[in-house]
XYZ file of C-alpha atoms in Angstrom:
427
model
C 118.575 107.164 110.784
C 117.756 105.411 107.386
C 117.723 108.496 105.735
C 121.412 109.434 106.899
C 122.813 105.978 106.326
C 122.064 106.431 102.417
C 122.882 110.163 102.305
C 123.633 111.547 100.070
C 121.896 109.489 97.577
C 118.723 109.630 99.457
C 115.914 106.876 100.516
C 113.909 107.658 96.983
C 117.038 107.195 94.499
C 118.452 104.241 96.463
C 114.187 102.492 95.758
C 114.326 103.942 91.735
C 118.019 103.157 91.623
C 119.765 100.270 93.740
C 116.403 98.261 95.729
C 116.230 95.151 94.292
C 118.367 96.217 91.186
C 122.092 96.882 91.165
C 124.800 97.143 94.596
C 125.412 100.337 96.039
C 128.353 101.556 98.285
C 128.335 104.857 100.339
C 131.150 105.531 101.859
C 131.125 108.001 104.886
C 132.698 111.653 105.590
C 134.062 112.145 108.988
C 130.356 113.291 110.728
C 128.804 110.413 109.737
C 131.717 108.250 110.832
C 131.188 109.607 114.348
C 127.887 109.487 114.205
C 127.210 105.745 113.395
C 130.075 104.958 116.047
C 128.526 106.705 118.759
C 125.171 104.548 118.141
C 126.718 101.222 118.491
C 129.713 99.844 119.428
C 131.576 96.750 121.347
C 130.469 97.443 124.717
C 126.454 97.888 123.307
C 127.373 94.709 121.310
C 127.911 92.661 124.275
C 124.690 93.982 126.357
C 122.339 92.714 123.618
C 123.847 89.698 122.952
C 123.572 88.965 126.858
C 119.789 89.757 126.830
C 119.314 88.066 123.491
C 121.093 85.000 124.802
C 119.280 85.217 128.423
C 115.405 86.124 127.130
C 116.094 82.561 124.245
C 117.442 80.629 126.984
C 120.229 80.285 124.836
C 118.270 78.913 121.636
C 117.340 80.895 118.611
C 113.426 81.823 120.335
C 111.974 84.467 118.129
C 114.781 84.183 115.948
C 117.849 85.579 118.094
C 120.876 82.867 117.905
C 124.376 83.443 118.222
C 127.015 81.721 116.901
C 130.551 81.067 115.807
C 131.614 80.475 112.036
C 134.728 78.695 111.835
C 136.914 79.324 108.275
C 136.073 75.956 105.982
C 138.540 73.207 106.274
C 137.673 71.137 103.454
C 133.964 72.333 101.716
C 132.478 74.736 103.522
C 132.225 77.178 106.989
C 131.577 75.385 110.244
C 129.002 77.083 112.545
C 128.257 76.422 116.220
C 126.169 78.403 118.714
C 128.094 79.758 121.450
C 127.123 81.508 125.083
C 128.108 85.558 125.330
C 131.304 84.302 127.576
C 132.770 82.482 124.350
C 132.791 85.532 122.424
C 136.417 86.966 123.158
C 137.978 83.590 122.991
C 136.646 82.398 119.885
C 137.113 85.388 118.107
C 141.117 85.296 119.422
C 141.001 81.878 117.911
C 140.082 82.646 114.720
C 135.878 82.177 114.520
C 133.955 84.542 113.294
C 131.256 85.795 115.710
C 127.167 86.182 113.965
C 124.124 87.033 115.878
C 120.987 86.992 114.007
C 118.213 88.714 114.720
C 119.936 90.988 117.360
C 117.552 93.948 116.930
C 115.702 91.405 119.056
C 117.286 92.565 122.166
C 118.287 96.069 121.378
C 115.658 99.124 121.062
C 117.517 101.380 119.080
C 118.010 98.724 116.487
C 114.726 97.903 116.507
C 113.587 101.281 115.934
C 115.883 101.101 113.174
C 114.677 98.000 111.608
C 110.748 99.314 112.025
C 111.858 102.520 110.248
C 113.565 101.237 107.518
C 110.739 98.637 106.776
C 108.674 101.437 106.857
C 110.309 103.495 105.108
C 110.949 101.634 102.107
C 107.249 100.143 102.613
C 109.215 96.619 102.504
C 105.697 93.800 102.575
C 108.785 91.304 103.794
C 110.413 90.508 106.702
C 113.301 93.045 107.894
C 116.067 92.209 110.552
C 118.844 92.918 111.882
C 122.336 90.917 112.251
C 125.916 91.272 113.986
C 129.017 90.531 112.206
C 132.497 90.372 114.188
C 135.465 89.032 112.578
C 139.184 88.665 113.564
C 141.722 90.378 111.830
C 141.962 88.162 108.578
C 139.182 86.277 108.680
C 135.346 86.740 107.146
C 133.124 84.854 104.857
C 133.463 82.589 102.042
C 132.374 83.342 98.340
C 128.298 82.873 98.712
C 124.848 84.486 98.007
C 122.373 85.481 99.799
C 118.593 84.567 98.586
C 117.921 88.601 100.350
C 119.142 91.412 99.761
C 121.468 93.072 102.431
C 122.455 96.593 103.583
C 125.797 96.137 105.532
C 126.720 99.094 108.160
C 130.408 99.203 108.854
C 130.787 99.915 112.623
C 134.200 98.895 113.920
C 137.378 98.482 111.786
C 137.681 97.960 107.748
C 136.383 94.834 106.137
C 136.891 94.205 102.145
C 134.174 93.541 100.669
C 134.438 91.327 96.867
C 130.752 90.840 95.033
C 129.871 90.406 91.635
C 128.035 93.563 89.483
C 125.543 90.998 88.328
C 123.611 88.573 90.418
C 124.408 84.918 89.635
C 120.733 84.162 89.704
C 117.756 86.767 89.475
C 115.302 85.498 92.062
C 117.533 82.846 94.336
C 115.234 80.319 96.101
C 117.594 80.006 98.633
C 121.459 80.895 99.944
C 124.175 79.336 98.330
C 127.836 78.792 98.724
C 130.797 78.299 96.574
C 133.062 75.079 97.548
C 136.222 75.038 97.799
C 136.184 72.550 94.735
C 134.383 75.424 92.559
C 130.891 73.553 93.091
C 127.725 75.526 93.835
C 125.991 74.050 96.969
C 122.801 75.366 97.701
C 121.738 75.525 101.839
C 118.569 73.766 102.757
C 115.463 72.312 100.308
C 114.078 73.526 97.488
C 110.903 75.297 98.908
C 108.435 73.948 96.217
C 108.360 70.999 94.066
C 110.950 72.177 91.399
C 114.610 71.340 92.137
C 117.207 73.952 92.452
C 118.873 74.953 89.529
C 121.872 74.698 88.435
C 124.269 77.965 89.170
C 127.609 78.743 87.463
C 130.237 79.808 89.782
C 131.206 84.021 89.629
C 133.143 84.669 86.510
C 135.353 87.413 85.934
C 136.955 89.432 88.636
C 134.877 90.315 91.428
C 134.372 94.239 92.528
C 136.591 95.253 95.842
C 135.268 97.635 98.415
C 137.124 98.548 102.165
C 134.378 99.283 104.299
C 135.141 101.506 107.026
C 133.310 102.627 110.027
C 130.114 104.730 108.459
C 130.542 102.630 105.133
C 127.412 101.257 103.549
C 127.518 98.611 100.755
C 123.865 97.210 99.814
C 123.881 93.741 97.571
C 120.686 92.995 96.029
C 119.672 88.856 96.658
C 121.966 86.426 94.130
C 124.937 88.684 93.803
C 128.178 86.776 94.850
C 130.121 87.959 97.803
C 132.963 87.566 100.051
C 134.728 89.310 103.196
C 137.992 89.920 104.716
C 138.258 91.738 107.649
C 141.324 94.185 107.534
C 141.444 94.752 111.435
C 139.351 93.431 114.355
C 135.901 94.585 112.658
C 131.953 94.309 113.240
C 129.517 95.264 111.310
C 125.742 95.433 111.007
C 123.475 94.216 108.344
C 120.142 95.114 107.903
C 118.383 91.829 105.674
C 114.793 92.173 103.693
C 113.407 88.647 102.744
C 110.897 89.194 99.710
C 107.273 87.598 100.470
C 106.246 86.150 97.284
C 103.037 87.026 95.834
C 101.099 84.563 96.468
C 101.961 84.756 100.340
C 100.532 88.383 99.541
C 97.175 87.214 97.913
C 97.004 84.352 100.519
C 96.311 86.913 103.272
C 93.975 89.015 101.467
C 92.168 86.386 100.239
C 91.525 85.462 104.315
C 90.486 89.062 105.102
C 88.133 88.943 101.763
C 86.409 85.908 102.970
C 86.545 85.495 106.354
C 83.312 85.790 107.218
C 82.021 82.997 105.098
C 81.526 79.729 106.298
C 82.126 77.620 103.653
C 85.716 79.085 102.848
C 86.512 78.583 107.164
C 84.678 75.093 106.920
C 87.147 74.121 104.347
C 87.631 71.136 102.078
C 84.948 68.096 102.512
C 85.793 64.496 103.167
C 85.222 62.450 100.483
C 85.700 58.301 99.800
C 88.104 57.305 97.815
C 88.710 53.504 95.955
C 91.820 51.739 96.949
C 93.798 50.697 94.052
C 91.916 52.841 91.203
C 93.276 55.239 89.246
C 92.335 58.432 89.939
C 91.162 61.110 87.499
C 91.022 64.609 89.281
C 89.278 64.830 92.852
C 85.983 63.101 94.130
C 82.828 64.539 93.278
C 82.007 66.146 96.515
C 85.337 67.512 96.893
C 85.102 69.271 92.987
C 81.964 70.699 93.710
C 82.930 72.395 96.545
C 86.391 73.688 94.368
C 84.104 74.702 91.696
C 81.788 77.075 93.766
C 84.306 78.528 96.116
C 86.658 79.003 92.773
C 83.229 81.410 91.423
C 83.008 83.012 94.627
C 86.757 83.806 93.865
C 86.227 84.556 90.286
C 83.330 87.113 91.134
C 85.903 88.832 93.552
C 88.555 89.232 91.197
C 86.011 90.829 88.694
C 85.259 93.795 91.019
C 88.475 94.457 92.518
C 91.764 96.668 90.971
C 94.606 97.426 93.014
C 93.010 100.491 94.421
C 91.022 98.864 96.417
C 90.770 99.461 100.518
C 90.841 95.923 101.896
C 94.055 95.061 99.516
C 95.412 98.497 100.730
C 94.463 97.284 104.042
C 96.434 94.007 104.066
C 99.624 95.593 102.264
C 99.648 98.095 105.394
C 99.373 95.359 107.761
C 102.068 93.581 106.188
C 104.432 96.797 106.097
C 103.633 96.774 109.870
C 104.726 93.155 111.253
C 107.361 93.537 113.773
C 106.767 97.379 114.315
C 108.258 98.198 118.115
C 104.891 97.756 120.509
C 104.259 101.162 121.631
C 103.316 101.861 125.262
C 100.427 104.050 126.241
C 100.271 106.816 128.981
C 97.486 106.284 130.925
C 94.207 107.933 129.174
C 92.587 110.759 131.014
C 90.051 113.751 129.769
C 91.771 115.917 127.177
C 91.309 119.867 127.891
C 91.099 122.125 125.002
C 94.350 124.060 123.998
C 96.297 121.026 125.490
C 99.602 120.199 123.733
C 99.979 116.773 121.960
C 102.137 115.094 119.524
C 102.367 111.903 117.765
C 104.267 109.045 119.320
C 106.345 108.007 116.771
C 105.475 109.961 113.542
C 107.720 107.761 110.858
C 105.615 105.248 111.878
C 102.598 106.539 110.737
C 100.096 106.346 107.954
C 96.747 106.804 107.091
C 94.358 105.351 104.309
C 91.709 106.809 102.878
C 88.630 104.638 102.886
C 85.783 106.781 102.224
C 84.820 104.048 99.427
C 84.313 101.644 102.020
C 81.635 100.034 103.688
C 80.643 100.895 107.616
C 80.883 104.565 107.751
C 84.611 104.276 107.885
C 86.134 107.382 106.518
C 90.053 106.883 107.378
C 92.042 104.106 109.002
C 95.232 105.998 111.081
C 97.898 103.356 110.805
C 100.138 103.586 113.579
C 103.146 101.272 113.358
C 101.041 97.575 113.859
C 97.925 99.581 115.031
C 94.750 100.098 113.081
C 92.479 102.438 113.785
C 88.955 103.127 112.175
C 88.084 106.902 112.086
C 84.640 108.493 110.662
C 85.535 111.255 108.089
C 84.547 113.793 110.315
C 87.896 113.430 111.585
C 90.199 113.724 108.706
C 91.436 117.339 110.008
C 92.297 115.770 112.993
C 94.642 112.868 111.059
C 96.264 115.585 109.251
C 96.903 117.051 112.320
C 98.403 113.833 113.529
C 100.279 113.037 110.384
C 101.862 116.734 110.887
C 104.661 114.678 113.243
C 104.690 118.323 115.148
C 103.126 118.987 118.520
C 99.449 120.836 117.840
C 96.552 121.768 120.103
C 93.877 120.073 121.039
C 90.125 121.937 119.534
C 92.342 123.352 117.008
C 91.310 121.346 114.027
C 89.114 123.400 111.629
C 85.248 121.993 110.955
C 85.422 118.847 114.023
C 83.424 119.620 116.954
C 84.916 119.640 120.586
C 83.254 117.007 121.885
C 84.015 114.705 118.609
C 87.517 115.997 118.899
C 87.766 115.154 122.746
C 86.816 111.950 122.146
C 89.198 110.988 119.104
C 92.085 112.068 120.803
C 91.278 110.489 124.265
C 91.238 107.156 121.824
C 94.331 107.819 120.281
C 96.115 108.926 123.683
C 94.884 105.370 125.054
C 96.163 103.489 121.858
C 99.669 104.922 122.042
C 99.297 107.048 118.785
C 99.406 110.248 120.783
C 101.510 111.815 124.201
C 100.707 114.852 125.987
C 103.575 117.313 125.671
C 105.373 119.288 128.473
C 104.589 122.903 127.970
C 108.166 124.348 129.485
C 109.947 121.962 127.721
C 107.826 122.975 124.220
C 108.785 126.651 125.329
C 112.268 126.063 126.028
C 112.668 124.086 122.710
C 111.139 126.588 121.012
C 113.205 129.481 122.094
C 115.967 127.218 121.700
């Protein structure tokens, strides 16, 4: 659905053009209007946000909370979590109504967020939120420290944001007071302080969204909303993961099979009341020969290489939808299979590495190591179209039997119904 929610620009324009760069609003024709309000609406709404609620025990477990955001009195919006029977009356009071993380308790969301981190190969997390406002009510000027794709569903909210971000690379969100101060949310994450932000100057940009509408906001560009008519929206969030959360991760998968770097840092004495210069001896030397381990590493490895391919796959792959398995039985030849879900697939060509591995078929969280041998069958999977089973050119049966008996069992393939593959077809 990714794909028709930036039509007609297109996923690869919206990545050279708008990711990460400049806003970008799509408004919809009348198909797509109907379209994105026949997959969600109020009554849907109110089904997730009673599983969500019920499966957190009415916390924010796994990151579902939902709450009510009450317009600012003096310096800034008042927030409260609420139970799914509060919804109606808080919103005829005048709250807005968030739920965060409600792809949590709703498949097709889910499937949506998977895709679309897949799709735009985000390394970050991706989620999925719930926005219903009042009539005349919304959010106060702030920024965001991710970007954000909103989906109008229900009713018209204007949208004001700034063409240039206040801040390039925001540490965190931030809000604009009342009194015209900048007040950032939270702690700086690091040691530096946060700096200081000028309020939006000039005009800001005005956008109605209406059902089918997309607006995306790179992180640090000021916004604000004002919902028209009683209106809910959904908004699709990608938090960046800094680089060196990136080269954290491969470092592990680099070295974790040596002891020293799993032992970790020595204990050492140290001299109350002296000044210290550095760290003790025993802890330096132990620094000093993991740190040429490291160095040696770094001196044999480019981008290209299979384990850092490896761990940027894995990360693409965090939070894909667990896929359920049939139940594995012998394959016959000529049988009819397909892949499970085929936009969640990939496959990585390690032929350079060691262990006779000659492809690893990436299957939304799901590695698998195949022996080149069985690259026609991958293509075959990759395909996303039903195929038969034998059929791949230069793989013996009995090699082929037993790859796709694997990937049945994993949940990468399903056997397909041969009437309703007929009926389709002829269809």
């Amino acid at each position: 659905m990714l794909a028709e929610l930036l039509s007609p620009l297109g996923i690869a324009r919206f990545i050279e053009e708008h990711a990460d760069r400049r806003p970008l609003h799509l408004p919809a024709g009348p198909a797509k209007r109907r379209r994105v309000q026949a997959f969600f609406d109020r009554g849907r709404f109110m089904r997730a946000i009673a599983r969500g609620h019920a499966a957190s025990r009415g916390g924010s477990e796994d990151g579902f909370s939902l709450r009510a955001i009450f317009p600012p009195a003096h310096e800034g919006p008042v927030e409260i979590p609420i139970a799914p029977n509060q919804v109606e009356a808080l919103l005829a009071a005048g709250a807005s109504v968030c739920v965060h993380d409600i792809h949590r308790a709703d498949g097709a969301l889910a499937a949506l967020v998977s895709a679309a981190k897949h799709a735009l190969s985000c390394v970050g997390q991706v989620g999925m939120s719930c926005y219903v406002s009042p009539a005349g009510h919304g959010l106060t000027t702030h920024f965001d420290a991710q970007a954000v794709l909103t989906l109008q569903v229900e009713g018209a909210k204007v949208w004001r944001y700034s063409e240039e971000p206040a801040i390039e690379v925001p540490r965190a969100n931030a809000v604009l007071e009342a009194s015209g101060k900048v007040e950032w949310t939270g702690t700086p994450p690091g040691d530096l302080p946060f700096p200081d932000v000028a309020p939006p100057a000039g005009k800001l940009r005005e956008v109605e969204l209406k059902p089918g509408d997309v607006l995306y906001l790179p992180a640090g560009h000021w916004h604000e909303t004002l919902a028209g008519s009683p209106s809910m929206g959904l908004v699709l969030y990608f938090v960046p993961l800094s680089f060196s959360a990136f080269l954290e991760r491969w470092l592990w998968s680099c070295f974790e099979e040596n002891d020293a770097w799993i032992k970790g840092v020595p204990m050492s004495m140290t001299t109350t009341g002296e000044m210290m210069r550095g760290v003790p001896a025993p802890v330096a030397a132990y620094v000093t020969a993991r740190l040429e381990e490291l160095l040696a590493k770094l001196q044999t490895t480019d981008a290209s290489e299979v384990q850092l391919a490896r761990v940027w796959r894995r990360f693409i792959a965090q939070g894909s939808a667990t896929v359920s398995a049939e139940p594995s039985g012998p394959v016959r030849r000529g049988a009819l299979l397909r892949a499970v879900s085929p936009h969640l697939l990939s496959a990585l060509d390690a032929r350079e590495a060691q262990g006779g591995v000659g492809v690893y078929l990436c299957a939304g969280d799901r590695e698998i190591a195949l022996p080149p041998s069985l690259s026609p069958i991958v293509q075959e999977v990759l395909g996303g179209r039903p195929f038969r089973a034998g059929a791949a050119p230069g793989v013996p049966w009995a090699e082929a039997r037993a790859a796709l008996e694997v990937l049945l069992a994993e949940g990468v393939l399903e056997r397909v119904d041969e009437v309703q593959a007929s009926a389709s077809e002829s269809g």
